[in-house]
Tab-separated table of C-alpha atoms in Angstrom:
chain	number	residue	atom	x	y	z
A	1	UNK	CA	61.711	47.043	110.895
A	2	UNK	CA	59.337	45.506	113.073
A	3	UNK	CA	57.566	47.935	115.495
A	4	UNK	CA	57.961	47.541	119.500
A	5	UNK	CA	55.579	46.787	121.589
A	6	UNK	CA	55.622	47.778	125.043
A	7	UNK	CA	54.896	46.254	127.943
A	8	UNK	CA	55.827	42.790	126.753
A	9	UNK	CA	53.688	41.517	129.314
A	10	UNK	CA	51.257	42.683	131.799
A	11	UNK	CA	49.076	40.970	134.447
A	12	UNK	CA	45.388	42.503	135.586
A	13	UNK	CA	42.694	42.321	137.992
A	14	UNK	CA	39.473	42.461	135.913
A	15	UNK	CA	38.102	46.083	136.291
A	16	UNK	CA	41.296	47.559	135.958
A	17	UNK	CA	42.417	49.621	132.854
A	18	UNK	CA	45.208	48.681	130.794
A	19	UNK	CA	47.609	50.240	127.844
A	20	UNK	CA	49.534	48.876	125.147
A	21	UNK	CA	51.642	50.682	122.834
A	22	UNK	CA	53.017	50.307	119.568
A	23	UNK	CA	55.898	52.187	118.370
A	24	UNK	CA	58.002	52.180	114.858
A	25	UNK	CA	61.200	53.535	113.820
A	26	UNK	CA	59.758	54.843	110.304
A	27	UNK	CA	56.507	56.904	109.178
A	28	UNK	CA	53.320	55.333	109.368
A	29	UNK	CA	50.492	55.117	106.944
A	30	UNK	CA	48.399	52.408	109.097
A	31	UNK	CA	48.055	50.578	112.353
A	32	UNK	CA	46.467	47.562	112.798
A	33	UNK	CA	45.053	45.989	116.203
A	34	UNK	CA	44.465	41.934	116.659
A	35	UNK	CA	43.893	40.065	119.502
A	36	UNK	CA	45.205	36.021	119.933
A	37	UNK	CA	43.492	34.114	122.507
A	38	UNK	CA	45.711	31.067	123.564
A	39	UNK	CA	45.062	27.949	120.969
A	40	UNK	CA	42.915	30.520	118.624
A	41	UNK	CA	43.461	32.498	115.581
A	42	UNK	CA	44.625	35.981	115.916
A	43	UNK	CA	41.132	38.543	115.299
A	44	UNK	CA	40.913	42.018	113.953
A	45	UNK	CA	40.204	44.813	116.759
A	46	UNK	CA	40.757	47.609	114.453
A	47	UNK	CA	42.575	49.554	112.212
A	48	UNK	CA	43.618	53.130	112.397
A	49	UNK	CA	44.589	55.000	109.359
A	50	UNK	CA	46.878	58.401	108.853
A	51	UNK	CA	45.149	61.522	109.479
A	52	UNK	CA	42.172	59.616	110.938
A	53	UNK	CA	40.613	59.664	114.613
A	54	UNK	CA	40.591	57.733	117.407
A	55	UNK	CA	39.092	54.323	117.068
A	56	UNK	CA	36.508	52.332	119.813
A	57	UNK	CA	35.296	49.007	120.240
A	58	UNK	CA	33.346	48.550	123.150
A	59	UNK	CA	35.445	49.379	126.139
A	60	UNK	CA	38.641	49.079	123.786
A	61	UNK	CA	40.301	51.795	121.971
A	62	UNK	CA	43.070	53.075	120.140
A	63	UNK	CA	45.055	56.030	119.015
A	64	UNK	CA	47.365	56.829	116.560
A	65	UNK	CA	50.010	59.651	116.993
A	66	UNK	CA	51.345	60.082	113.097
A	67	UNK	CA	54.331	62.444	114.307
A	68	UNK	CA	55.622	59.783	116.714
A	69	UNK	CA	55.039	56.964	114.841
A	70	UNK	CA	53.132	55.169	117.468
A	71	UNK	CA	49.958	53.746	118.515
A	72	UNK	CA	48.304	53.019	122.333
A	73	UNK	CA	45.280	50.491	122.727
A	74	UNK	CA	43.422	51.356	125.628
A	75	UNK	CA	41.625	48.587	127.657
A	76	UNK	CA	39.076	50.240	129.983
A	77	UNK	CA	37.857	48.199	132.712
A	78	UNK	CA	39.244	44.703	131.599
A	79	UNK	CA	37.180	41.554	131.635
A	80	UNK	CA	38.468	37.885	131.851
A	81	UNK	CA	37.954	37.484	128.328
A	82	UNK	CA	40.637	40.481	126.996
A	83	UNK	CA	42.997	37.897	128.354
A	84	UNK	CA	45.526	36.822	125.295
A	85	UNK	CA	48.278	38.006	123.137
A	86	UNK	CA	47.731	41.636	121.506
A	87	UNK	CA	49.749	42.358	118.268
A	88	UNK	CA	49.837	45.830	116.227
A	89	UNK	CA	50.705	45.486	112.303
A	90	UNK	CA	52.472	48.789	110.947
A	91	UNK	CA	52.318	49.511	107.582
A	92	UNK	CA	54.146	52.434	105.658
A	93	UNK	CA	52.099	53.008	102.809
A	94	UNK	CA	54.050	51.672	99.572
A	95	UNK	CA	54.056	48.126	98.826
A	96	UNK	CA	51.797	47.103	101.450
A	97	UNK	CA	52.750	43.756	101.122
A	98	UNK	CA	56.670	43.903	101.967
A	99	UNK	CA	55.851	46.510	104.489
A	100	UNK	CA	53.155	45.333	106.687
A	101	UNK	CA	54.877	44.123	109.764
A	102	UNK	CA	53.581	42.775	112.971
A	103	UNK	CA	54.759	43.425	116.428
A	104	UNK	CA	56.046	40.891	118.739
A	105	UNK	CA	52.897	40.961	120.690
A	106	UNK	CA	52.078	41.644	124.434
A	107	UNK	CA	50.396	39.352	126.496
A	108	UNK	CA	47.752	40.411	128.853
A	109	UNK	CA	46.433	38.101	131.651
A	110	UNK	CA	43.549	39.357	133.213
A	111	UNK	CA	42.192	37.747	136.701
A	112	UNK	CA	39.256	37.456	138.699
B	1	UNK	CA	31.156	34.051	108.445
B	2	UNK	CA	34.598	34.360	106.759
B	3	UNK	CA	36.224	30.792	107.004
B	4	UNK	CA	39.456	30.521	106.062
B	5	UNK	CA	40.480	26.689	106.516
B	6	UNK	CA	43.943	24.909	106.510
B	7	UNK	CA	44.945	21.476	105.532
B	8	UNK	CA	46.209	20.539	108.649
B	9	UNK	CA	46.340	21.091	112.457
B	10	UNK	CA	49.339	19.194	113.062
B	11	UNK	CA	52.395	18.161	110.916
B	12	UNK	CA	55.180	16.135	111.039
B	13	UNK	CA	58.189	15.922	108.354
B	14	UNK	CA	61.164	14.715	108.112
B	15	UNK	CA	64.412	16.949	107.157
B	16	UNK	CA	64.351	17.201	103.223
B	17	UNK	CA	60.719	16.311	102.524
B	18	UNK	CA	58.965	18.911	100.434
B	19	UNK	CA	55.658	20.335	102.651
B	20	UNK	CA	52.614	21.515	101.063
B	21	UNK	CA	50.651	23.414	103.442
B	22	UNK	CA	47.156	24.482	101.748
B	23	UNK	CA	44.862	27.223	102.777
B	24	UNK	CA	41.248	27.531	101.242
B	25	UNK	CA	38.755	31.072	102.066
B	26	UNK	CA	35.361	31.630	100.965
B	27	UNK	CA	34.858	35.066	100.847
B	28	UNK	CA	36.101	35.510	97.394
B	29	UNK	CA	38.614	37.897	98.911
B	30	UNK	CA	41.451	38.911	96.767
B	31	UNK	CA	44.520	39.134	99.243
B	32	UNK	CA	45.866	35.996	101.418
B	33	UNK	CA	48.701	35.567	103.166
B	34	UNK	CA	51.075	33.294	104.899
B	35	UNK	CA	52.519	34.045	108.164
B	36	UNK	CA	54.751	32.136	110.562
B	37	UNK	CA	54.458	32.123	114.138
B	38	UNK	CA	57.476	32.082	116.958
B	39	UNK	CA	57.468	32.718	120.325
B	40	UNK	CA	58.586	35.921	121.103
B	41	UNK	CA	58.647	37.010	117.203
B	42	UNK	CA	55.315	37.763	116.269
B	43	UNK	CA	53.284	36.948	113.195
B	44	UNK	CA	56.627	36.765	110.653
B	45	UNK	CA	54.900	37.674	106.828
B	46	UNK	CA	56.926	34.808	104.329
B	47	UNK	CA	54.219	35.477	101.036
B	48	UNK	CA	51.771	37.674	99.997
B	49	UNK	CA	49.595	37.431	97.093
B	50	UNK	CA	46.980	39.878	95.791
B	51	UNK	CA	45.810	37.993	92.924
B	52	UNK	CA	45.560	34.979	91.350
B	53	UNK	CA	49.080	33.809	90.237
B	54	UNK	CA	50.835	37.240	92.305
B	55	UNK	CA	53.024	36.978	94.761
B	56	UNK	CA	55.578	39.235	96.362
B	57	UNK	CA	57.814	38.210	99.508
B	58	UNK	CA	57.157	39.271	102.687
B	59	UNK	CA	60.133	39.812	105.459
B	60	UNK	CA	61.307	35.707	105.563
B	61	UNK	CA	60.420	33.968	102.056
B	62	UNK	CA	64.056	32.262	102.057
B	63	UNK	CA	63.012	28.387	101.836
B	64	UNK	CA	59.225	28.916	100.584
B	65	UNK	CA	57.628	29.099	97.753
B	66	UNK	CA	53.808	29.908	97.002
B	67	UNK	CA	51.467	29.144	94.371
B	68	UNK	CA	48.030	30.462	94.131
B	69	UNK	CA	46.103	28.815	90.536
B	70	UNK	CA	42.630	29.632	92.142
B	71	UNK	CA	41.601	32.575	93.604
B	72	UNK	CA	40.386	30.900	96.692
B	73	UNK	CA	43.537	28.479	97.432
B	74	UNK	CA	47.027	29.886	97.986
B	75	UNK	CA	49.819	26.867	99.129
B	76	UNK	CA	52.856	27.207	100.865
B	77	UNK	CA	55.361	25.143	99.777
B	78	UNK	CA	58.740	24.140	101.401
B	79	UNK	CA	61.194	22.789	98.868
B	80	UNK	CA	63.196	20.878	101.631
B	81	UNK	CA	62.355	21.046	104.846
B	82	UNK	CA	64.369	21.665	107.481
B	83	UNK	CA	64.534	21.771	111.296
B	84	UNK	CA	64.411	25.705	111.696
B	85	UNK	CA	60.867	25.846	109.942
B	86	UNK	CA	59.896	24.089	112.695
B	87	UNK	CA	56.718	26.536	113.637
B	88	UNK	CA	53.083	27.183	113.402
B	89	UNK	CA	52.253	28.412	110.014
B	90	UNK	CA	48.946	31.009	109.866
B	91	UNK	CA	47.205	31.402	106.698
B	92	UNK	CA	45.031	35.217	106.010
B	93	UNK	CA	42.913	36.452	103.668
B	94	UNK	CA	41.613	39.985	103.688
B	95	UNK	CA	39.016	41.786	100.996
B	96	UNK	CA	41.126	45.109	99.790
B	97	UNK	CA	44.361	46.338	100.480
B	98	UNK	CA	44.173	46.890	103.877
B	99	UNK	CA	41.526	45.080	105.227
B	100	UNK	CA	40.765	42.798	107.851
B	101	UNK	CA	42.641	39.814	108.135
B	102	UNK	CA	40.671	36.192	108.930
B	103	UNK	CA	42.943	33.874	109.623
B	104	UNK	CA	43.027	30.236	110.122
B	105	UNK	CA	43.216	27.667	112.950
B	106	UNK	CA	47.072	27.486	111.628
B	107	UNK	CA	49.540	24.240	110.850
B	108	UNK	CA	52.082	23.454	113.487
B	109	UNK	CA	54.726	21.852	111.133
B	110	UNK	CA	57.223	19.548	113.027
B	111	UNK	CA	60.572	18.768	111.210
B	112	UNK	CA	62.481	15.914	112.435
């Protein structure tokens, strides 16, 4: 039940672009985006919702392809401080709380 | 700012000793939750609650309980510890169904 992330790791060279992606074996009524730096909290990038459109946050985006229950962050021209752990959280729409599950995260180093 | 804050940074317990772990937000949001960490696993949902005194289980609730009496404070509680809930512990609250979650610094519970 919980989605797959792919890669499970990656390593950068800040400028270069970067994608994650989130896939699930059943429909999808939300994706979630957080980021965990190392010793931190995880914090909210964004959400994307059925039927809705692609989402930005500075030079970080996301999309959400309904039909193949999957999502791809987008990391345009990386900086040191994307560096940490990126999870997605699926949800499928009923009982949110027995069906929002989080990804096993991928880790992103990016360096200088 | 949201502040969601946790009882403790650091734990250690001995097998069999009932835990309380305590999590306190100030945003008068309505949903918090209770995560555990792994490496390799993700953010693993154990309890959910949406109101004061509701709960439902999440995908691991065998060996927890949770009691929220105050909409603010919602405890985890192990019964009797033992050495496989060894883990950080992450506490969220989010305002509506599927908002954004603020989570805390987190517990990493030792059980010896």
């Amino acid at each position: 039940q919980q989605p797959v992330q792919s890669p499970q790791a990656v390593i950068l060279r800040e400028g270069e672009d970067a994608v994650i992606n989130c896939s699930s074996s059943k429909a999808l009524y939300s994706v979630h985006w957080y980021r965990q730096k190392h010793g931190e909290a995880p914090v909210f990038l964004m959400i994307l919702l059925k039927g809705g459109e692609q989402k930005g946050h500075d030079k970080i985006s996301a999309s959400f392809n309904e039909k193949k229950q999957q999502s791809s962050l987008y990391l345009t021209a990386s900086q040191l401080s994307y560096s940490g752990t990126y999870f997605c959280g699926t949800e499928k729409g009923d009982n949110y709380g027995q069906n929002f599950v989080f990804g096993p995260g991928t880790r992103l180093s990016v360096l200088p | 700012d949201v502040k969601v804050t946790q009882s403790s940074r650091y734990l250690v317990k001995r097998t069999g000793e009932k835990v309380f772990l305590e999590c306190v937000q100030d945003m008068d949001h309505e949903n918090m939750f209770w995560y555990r960490q792994d490496p390799g696993l993700g953010l693993r949902l154990i309890y959910f609650s949406y109101d004061v005194k509701m709960k439902e289980k999440g995908d691991i609730p065998e060996g927890y309980s949770v009691s929220r009496e105050k909409k603010e404070r919602f405890s985890l509680i192990l019964e009797s510890a033992s050495t496989n809930q060894t883990s950080m512990y992450l506490c969220a609250s989010s305002f509506g169904v599927r908002g954004e979650q603020y989570f805390g610094p987190g517990t990493r519970l030792t059980v010896t």
